[in-house]
Coordinates of C-alpha atoms and ligand atoms in Angstrom, one line a residue:
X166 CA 8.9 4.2 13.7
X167 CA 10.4 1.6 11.2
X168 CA 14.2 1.7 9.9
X169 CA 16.4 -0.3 8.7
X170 CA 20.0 -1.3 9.2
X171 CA 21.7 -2.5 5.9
X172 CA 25.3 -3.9 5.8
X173 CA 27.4 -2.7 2.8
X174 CA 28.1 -5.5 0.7
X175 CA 30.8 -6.2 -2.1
X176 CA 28.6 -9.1 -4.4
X177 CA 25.3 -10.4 -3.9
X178 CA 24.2 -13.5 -6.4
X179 CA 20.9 -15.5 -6.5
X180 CA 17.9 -14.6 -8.0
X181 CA 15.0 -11.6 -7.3
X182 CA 11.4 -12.2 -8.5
X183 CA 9.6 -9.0 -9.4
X184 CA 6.1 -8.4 -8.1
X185 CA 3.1 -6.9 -10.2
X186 CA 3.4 -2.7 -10.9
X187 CA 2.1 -0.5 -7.7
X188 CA 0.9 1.8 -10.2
X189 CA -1.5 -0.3 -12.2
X190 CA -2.5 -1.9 -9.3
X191 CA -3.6 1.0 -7.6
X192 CA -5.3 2.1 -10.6
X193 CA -6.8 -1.7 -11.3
X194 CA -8.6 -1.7 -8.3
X195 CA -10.7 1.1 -8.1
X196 CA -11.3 0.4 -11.7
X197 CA -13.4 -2.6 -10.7
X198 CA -15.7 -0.4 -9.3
X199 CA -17.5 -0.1 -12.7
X200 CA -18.8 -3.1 -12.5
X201 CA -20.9 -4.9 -10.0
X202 CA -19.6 -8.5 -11.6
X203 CA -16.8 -10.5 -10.0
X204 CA -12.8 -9.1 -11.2
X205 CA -10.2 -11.2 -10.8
X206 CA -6.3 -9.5 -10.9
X207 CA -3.5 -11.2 -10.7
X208 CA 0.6 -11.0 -9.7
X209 CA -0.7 -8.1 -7.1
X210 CA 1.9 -7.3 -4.9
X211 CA 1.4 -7.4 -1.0
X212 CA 2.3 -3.7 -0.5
X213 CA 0.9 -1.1 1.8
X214 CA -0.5 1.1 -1.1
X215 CA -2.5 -2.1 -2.2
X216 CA -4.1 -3.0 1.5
X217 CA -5.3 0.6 2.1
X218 CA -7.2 0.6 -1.3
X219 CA -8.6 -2.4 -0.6
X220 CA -9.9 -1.0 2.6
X221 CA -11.4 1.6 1.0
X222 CA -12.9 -1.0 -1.3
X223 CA -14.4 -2.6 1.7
X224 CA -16.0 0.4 3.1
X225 CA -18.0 0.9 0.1
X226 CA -19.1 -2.1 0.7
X227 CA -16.8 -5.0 -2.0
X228 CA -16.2 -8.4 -0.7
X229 CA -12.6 -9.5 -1.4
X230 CA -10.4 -12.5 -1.4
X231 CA -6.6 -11.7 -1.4
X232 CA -4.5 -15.1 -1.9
X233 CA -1.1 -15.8 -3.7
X234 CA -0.7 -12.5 -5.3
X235 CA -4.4 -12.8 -7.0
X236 CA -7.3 -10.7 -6.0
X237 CA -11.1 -11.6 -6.1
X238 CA -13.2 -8.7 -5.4
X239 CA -17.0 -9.4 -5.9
X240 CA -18.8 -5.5 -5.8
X241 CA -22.5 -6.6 -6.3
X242 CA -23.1 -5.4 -2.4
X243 CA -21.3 -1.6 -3.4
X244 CA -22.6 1.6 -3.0
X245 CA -21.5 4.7 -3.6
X246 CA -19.9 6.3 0.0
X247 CA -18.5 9.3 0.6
X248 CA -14.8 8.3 0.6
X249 CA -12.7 10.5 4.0
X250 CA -9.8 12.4 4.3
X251 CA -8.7 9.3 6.6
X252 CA -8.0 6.9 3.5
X253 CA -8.0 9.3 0.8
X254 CA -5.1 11.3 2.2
X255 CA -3.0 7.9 2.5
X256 CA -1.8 7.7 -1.0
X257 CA -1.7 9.5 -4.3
X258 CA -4.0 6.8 -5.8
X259 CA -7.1 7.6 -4.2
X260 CA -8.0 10.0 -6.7
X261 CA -8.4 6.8 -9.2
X262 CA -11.9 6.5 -7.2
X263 CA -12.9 10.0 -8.5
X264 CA -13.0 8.5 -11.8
X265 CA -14.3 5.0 -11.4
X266 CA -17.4 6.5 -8.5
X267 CA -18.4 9.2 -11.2
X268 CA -18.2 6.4 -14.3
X269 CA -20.4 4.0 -12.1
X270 CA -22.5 6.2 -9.6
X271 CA -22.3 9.6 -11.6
X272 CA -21.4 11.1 -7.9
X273 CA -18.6 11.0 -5.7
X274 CA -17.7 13.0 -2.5
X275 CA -14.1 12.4 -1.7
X276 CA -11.1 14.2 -0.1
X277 CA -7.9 15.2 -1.3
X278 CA -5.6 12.7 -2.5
X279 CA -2.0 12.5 -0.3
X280 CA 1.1 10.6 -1.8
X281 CA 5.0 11.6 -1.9
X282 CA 6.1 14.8 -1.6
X283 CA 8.0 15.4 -4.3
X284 CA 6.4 18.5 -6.0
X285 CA 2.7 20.9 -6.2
X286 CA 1.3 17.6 -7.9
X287 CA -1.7 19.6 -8.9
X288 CA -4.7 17.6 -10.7
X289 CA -5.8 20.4 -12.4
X290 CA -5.8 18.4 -15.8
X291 CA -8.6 15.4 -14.2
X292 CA -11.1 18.4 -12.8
X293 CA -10.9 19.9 -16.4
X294 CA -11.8 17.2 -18.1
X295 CA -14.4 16.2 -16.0
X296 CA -16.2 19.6 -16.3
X297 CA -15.7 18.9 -20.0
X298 CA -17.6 15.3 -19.6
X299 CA -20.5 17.6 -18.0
X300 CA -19.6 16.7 -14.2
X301 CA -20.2 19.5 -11.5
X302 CA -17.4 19.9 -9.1
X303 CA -17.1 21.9 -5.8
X304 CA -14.0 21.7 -3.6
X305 CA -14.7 22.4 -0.2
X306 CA -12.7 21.4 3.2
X307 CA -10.1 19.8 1.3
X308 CA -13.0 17.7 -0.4
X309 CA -14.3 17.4 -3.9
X310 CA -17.9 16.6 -4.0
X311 CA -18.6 15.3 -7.7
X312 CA -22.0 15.4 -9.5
X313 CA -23.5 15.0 -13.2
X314 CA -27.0 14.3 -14.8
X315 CA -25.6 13.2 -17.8
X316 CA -22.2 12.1 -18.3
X317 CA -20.7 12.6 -22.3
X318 CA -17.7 11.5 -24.3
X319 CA -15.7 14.5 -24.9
X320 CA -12.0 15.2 -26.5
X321 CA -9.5 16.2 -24.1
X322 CA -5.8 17.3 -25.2
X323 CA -3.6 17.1 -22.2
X324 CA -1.3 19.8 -21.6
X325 CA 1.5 17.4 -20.1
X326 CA 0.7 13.7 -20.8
X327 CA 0.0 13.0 -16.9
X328 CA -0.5 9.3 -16.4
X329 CA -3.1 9.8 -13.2
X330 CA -5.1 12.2 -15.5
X331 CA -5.2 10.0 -18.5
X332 CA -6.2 6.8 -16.2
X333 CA -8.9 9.1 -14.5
X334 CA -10.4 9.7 -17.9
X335 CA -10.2 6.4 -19.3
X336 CA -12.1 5.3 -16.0
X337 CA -14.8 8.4 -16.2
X338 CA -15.5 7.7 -19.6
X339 CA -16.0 4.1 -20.5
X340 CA -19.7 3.9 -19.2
X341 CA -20.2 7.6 -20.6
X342 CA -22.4 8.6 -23.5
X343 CA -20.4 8.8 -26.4
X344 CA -17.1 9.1 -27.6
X345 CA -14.4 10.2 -25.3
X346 CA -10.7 11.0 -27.1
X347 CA -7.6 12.0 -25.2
X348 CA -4.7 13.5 -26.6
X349 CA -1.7 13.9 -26.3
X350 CA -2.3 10.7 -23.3
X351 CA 0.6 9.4 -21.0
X352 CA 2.1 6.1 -22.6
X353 CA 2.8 4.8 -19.7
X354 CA 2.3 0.6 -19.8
X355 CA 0.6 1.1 -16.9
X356 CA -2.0 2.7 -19.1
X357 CA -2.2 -0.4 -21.4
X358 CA -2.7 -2.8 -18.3
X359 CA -5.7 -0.6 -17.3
X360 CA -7.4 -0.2 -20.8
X361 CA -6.9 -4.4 -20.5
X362 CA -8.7 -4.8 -17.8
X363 CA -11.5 -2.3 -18.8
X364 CA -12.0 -4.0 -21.5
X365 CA -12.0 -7.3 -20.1
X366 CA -14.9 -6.4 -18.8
X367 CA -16.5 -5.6 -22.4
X368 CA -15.6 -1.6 -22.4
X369 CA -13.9 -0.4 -25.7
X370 CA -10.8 1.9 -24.8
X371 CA -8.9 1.8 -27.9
X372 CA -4.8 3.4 -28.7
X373 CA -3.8 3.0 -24.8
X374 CA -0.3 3.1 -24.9
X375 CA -0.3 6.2 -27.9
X376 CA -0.8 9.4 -27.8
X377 CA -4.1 9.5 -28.6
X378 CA -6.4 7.0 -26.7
X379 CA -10.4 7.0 -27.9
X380 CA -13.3 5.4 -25.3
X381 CA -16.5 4.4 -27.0
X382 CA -19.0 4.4 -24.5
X383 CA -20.7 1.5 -23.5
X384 CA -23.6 0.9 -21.3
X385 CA -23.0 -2.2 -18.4
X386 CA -19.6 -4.0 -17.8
X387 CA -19.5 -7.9 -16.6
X388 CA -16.7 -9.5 -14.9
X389 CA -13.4 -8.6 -15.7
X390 CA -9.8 -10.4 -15.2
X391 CA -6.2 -9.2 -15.3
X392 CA -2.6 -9.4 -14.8
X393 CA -0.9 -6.7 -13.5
X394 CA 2.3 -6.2 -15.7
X395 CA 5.5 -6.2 -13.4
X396 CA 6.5 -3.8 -11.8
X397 CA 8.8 -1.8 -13.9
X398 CA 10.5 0.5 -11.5
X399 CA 11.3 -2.5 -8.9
X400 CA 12.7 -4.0 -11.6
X401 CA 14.9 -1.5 -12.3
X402 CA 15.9 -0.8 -8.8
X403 CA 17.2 -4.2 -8.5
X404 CA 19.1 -4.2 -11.8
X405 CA 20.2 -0.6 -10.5
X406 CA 21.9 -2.8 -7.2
X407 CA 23.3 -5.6 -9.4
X408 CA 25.1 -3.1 -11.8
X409 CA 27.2 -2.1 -8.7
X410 CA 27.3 -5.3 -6.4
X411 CA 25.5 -7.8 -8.4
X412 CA 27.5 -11.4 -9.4
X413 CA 25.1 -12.7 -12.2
X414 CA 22.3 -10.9 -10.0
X415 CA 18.8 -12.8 -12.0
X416 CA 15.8 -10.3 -12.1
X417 CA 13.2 -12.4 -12.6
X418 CA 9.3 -11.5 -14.0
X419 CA 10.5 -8.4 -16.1
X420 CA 9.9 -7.0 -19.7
X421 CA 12.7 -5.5 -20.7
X422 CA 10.9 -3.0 -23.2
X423 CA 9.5 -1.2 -19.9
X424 CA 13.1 -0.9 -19.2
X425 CA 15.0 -0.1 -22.0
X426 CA 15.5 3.8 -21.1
X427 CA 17.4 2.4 -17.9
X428 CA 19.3 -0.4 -20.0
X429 CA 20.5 2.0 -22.2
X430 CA 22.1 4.2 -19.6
X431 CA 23.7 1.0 -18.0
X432 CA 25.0 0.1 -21.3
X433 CA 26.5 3.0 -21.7
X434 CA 27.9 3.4 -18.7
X435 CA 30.1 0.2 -19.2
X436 CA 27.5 -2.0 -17.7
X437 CA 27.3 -5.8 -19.3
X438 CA 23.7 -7.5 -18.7
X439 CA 21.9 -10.9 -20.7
X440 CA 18.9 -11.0 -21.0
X441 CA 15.9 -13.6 -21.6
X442 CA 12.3 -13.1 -22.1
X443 CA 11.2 -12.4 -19.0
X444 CA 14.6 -12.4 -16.9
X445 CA 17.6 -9.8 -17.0
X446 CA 21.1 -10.7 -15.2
X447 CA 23.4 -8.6 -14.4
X448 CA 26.6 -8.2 -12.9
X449 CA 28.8 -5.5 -11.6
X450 CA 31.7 -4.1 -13.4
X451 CA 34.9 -2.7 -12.4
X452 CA 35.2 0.6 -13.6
X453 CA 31.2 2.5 -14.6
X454 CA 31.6 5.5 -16.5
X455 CA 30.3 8.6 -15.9
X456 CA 26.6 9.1 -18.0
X457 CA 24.4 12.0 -18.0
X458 CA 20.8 11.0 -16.9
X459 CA 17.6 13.2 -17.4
X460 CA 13.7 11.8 -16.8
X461 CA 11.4 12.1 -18.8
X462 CA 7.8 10.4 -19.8
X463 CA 7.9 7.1 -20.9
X464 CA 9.8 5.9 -23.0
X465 CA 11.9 8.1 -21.5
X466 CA 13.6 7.8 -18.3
X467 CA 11.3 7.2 -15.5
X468 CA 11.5 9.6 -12.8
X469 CA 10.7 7.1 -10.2
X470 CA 14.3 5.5 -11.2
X471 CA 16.1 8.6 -10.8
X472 CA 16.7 8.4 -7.1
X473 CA 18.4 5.2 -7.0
X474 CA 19.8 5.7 -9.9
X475 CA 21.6 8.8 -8.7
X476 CA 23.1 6.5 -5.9
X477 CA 25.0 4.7 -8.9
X478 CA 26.4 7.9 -10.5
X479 CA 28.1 8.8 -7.4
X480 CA 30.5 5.0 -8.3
X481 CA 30.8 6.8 -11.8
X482 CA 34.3 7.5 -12.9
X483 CA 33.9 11.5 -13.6
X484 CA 30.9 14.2 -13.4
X485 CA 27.5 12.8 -14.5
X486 CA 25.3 15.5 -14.8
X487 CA 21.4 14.1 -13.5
X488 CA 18.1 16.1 -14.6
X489 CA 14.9 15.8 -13.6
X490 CA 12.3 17.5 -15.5
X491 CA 8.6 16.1 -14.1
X492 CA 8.7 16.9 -10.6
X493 CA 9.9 20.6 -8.7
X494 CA 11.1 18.6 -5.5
X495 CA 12.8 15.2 -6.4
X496 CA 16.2 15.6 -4.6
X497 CA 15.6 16.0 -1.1
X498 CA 17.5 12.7 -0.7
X499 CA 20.6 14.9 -1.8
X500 CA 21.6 16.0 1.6
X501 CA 21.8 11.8 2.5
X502 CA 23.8 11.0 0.1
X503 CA 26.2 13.9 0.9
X504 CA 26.3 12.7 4.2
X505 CA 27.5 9.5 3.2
X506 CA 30.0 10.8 1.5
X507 CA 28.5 11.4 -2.5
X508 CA 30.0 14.8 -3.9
X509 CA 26.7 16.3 -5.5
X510 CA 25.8 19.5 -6.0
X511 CA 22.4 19.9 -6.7
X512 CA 20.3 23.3 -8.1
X513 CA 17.3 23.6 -9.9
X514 CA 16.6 20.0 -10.6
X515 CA 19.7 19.3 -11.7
X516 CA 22.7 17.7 -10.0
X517 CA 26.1 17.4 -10.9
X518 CA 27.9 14.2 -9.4
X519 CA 31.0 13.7 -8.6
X520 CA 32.4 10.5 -8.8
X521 CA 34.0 8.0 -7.7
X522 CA 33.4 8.6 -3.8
X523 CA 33.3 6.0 -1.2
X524 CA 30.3 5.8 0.7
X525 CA 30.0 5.4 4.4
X526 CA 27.5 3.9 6.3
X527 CA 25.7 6.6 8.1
X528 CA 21.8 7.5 10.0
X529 CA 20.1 8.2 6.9
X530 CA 16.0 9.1 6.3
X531 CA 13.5 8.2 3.3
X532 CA 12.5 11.0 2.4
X533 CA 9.7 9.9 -0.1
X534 CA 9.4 6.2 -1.3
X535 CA 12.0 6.3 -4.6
X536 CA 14.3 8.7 -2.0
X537 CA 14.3 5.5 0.2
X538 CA 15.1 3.3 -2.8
X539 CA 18.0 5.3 -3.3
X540 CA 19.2 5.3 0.7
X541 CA 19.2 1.7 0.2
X542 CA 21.3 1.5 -2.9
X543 CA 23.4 3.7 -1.0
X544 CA 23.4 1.3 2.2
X545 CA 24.5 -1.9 -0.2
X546 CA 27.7 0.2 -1.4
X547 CA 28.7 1.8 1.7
X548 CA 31.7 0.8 3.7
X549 CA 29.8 0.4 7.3
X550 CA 26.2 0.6 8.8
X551 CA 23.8 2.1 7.4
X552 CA 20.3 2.9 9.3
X553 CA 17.4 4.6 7.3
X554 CA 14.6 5.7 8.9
X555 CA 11.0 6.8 8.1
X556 CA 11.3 3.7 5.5
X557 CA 7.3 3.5 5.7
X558 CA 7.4 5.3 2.6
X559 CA 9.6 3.0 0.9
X560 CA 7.1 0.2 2.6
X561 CA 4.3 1.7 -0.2
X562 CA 6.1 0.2 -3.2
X563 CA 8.4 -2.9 -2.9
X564 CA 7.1 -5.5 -1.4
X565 CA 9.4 -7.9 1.1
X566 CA 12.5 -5.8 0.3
X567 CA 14.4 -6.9 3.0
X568 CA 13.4 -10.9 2.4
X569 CA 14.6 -10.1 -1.5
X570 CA 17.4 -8.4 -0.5
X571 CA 18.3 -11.0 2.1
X572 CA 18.0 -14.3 -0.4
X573 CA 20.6 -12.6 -2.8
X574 CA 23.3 -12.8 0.4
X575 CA 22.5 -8.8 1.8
X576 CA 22.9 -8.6 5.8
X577 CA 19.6 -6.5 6.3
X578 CA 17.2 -6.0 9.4
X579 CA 13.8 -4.3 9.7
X580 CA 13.5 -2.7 13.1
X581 CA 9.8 -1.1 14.8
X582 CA 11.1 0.8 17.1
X583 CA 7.7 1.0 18.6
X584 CA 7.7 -3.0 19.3
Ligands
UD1_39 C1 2.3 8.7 -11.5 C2 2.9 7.7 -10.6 C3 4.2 8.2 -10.1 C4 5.1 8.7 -11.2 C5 4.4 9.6 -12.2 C6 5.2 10.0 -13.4 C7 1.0 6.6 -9.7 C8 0.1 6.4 -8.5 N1 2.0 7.5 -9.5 O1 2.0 9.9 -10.7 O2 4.8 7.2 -9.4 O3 6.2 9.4 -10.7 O4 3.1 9.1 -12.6 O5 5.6 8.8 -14.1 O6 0.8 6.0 -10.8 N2 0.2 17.4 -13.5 C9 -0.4 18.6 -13.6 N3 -1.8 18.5 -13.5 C10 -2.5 17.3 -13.4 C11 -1.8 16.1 -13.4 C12 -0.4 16.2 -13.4 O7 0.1 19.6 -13.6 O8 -3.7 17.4 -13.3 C13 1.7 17.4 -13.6 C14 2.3 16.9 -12.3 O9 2.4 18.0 -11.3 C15 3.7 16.4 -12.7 C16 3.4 15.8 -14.1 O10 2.2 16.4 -14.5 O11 4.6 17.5 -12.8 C17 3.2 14.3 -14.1 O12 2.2 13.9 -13.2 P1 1.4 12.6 -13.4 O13 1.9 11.8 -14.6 O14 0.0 12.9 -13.3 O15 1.9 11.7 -12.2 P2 1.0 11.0 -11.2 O16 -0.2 10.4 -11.8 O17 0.7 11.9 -10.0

């Protein structure tokens, strides 16, 4: 089992480069299954989520390069494989091949998708609109087998803009017959970067990034090429660290529209920042003031920040109250922060915080990956040691945290405790 043992530090300077998003990556790469030409993505980051996918790439049978951060993945030897409970339970992303095997093969046999535990996470909303597109679907020992004759465009109004459903229909209907509409679609940039890449390689997904997103079916795609935007919510877990212990703290490779939700709460919170066009620095300031924080679809909030950034309200001056409103089971990291010292109090996804406490190091676990984001922002403030374990989570999403962390003047140590 990995953990690691993070030092609490009072300023960290220098500057951290952010790595392309885990969540258009892992929806990029299955996506390139559509077409049997060469793709070509760029500024991928070297995380766990991204090796396992290309794994599963390999089984069904894709050659691919992987070389500073760019990806060449050649699928004219693929074919359509049933895809097992062994990779598919992994990570949440797996479901992306649901969509891209049905677009391309019309067929796919795959298991259920894994990922954090953080709520149901039903994916009720992609199975409905695939029956609407004509596709069969049985679900049998925690597998969905997928099959249709003919695949059609259809219009499809999402009950709760859902960013994996909306990517799963983009990638199900872009080789369909006819015209495919979704509405009310997750606007997600994520989204945008996909719809790039799609048609980069000559599909015609149009609105991505709206609420309304319409796919005009097209027969064949060629080669396609992309960059994966960065990765917001890395971004924002830094800038998160240098609002409490940064000294003109440089987060590098941003775009500071993806962040603005998370700005704006640092702003207001007493937080000063400059920014650049693709570079944010920040510093920390004396006295943060208490803010109330609730997630929310983008442009909202991003749940995925929320963790972390509920380890800054605890160095709030007075009672931030923190909401989170997509996911039933986001603050399991509670408890750890508690033990460390945090006054929270925390009932139906809502937690009122208590600050300013002192934070002491302490044995602390990830409970999911942005819960491990948090125990480290926690770490970097507390007086002390502090070990968290089950960090394989937090492995999934931010790529050579501890070398980052470590160029910016952080004492920080991975330990395998199976070594
Ligand atoms: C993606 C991200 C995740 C992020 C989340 C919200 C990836 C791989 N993961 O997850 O990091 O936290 O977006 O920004 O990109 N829902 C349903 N039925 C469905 C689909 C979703 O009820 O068929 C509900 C979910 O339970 C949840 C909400 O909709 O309450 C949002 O889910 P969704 O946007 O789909 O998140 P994911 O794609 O799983």
């Amino acid at each position: 089992m990995k953990k690691l043992i993070i030092e609490g530090c009072k300023e960290i300077s220098g500057t951290i480069k952010i790595n392309g998003a885990k969540n258009s990556v892992v929806a990029l790469i299955p996506a390139s299954i559509l077409t049997k030409g060469k793709c070509t993505i760029t500024n991928v980051p070297d995380i766990s989520d991204v090796r396992i996918l290309l794994e599963m790439m390999k089984e069904l049978g894709s050659e691919i390069v992987f070389e500073n951060d760019t990806i060449i993945i050649d699928n004219k030897n693929v074919s359509n494989k049933p895809i097992s409970e062994h990779y598919a339970s992994k990570i949440r992303a797996s479901y992306y091949f649901m969509g891209s095997l049905i677009g391309a093969y019309h067929k796919a046999e795959i298991a259920y998708p894994g990922g954090c535990v953080i709520g149901s996470r039903p994916i009720d909303y992609h199975i409905a609109a695939f029956k609407k597109m004509g596709v069969h679907i049985e679900e049998k020992d925690s597998q969905y087998t997928l099959n249709v004759d003919n695949l059609k465009g259809c219009e499809f109004y999402l009950d709760f803009p859902s960013v994996g459903a909306t990517i799963n229909i983009m990638l199900s209907s872009v080789l369909a017959e006819g015209k495919t509409i979704i509405e009310n679609a997750a606007k997600e940039p994520e989204i945008a970067n996909v719809a790039t890449f799609l048609n980069s390689m000559g599909a015609r997904v149009f609105g991505a990034g709206t609420s309304t997103i319409t796919i005009e079916g097209v027969s064949k795609l060629s080669d396609g090429f992309v960059e994966t935007i960065p990765d917001r919510i890395e971004a924002g877990t830094y800038l998160i660290i240098g609002a409490l212990i940064g000294n003109n703290l440089k987060i590098e490779n941003v775009i500071k529209e993806h962040l603005l939700a998370l700005l704006c709460k640092l702003k207001e919170a007493g937080i000063e920042y400059q920014s650049t066009v693709n570079s944010i620095t920040i510093s920390k300031s004396e006295k943060i003031k208490a803010v109330n924080v609730k997630t929310s679809v983008f442009p909202g909030f991003p749940t995925d920040l929320g963790q972390p950034m509920s380890a800054l309200l605890t160095q709030c001056e007075g009672e931030s109250l923190f909401e989170e409103t997509i996911y039933e089971n986001r603050l399991r990291h509670v408890p750890h922060l508690n033990s460390m010292g945090a006054n929270i109090k925390a009932f139906d996804n809502k937690a009122i915080i208590k600050g300013r406490t002192p934070l002491h190091g302490r044995k602390v676990k990830a409970t999911d990956l942005r819960a491990g984001a948090s125990m480290v922002v926690a770490g970097l403030i507390a007086e002390g040691t502090t070990e968290v374990y089950n960090i394989e989570h937090l492995l999934r999403g931010y790529e050579r945290i501890v070398d980052k962390l470590s160029e910016v003047g952080v004492n920080i140590k991975l330990i395998d405790d199976e070594k």
